[in-house]
């Protein structure tokens, strides 16, 4: 048993009623036959065979079958290319029409709808519309004569919306309600008489204002014979003493004084509340600042403790050596104060043994740090050579471009990271070795041949079932040789600009090399630390570090922190300051300890992390003779001063000028260098101004310009 549903087709005409057409003679017999053919309909009963449903639709004879497929695809929510229609067990072409398959007008034809892929895309069940209670297509039989009649297919169009309530009546006897109906036809249009009905003049009135004083008539009712009026609610009004203008002014003055008192009281309360809130905020700020300083100190202490327990960098080991030297000096002072003679010598010998043990412990820490830093440095080196080229614009945006060299370096980096991975399965390790072998086979050299031999050896040992613990040395050799392969410019051209030793002989000869008198070796100029107070180049960085470890054992971590803070502040000015970049950490340490006595010039604060060097005159660049040592809060207040000379007392200014004079005498070479740069800048500026004036004179054709040109 199949379910039959009548389905509307949205693209069909609104309503065709042949009865009205026949009775009213609306259509003219002289119309074109093609237009009549398009208006003729046929009733199509579509059988959904797989689900056993039948759907009835009215379809024009001249419309193609593809429109019918589109309609059912939309109703069934399926793609059009899946559906096909059969008629008399034959699949219909989508371009055919009902008239081409011999379907007569106003007749009913049965068709079947199938799916081209019934397994993956079966037909979906058709869900009839619940709000439709009448069929969309009906067949009406019209009796024309006594013995003649004809059938007419009528399509019913309905609008699915709720009609508005227009009121109605209710029967008193039966209680039934009758609502007013609304028609679908538009209201009749008024004929256009050529008169403008809607304009600004017809909607605007002219108003005139007049002041009119209307009369107010009043009457008084009095008692009289025969008429009584009660006096119960009457009031007796007695006039008071006459009040003069002076008396009234005096009363108003007193009331105004009272209002002023209360208003001033309100102002005083408001000011007191404002001061109280400011006081509370200040107290809260001081507490928060104190807590922040405590947290900062605790964080620095914890960081320093971690650096001592787990040293990784050169600065960390400088901290250990400085702590060792401090402990040694304390022990020596204790021995000298408590012991003498042979006992003192024995105690000093024991102290030397303990110092030797501590130095050996530090050396073991160095070995661990070298192993850790080696892997980190290798990874940073590989990432640096694999980075694309970057260009930065004025607006802060950047543009990146991958070159063939960077792509090659990135591939080699990925292979290196893969071969150094641990805990891989046998198949994964063999796959990695095969990839590495194909990569190094691209170049034939002694290094690549050795790598290939080691790869074949490891693959053979893996197939024999050798444990991974026994292969660690072989894998280390493979990774080391492959790293050497990556660092070779022949195999990886992008590594050239990241090597310390220039590969180009011309560049190597042009690079400036200096001789170290301590280790008696030649190094590039970048390996020497040149101070602004030295007249000639001294020892290299490595010799200075060894000398510090052997003799001084000083820790410059605090002064490095101070130096970086000064450099950042000077860069923020963005006024072309260059003197700070001629200074070194040793110069900052000398200024801090010897010139400024290791404390603030105002508050005597001695914590390095709370102090900073700022400009004495903020309009001039930072230099040892234009600076002052202050705390962070004092520095912020100092930089806000417009007139520095007038803001401080004369004794304080003399003290600052004295320290600046000491700085000038110590940094004599730096003063000469800065003066030479300033003179050179002024000469260049004057030269540029002269050239500009000559160019402008040539454009204008002035005699002065012509004379200068001839000269």
XYZ file of C-alpha atoms in Angstrom, residues 601-602 616 643-659:
20
model
C 73.811 60.911 45.497
C 70.575 61.825 47.343
C 72.350 65.135 34.770
C 65.926 73.639 35.347
C 68.415 71.311 37.049
C 70.723 74.093 38.271
C 67.889 75.940 39.974
C 66.264 72.866 41.520
C 69.185 71.752 43.690
C 71.161 73.618 46.320
C 74.581 75.115 45.644
C 76.546 72.643 47.853
C 74.907 69.700 46.114
C 75.668 71.168 42.658
C 79.326 71.686 43.659
C 79.498 68.051 44.754
C 78.119 66.862 41.395
C 80.457 69.137 39.401
C 83.417 67.756 41.371
C 82.476 64.186 40.442
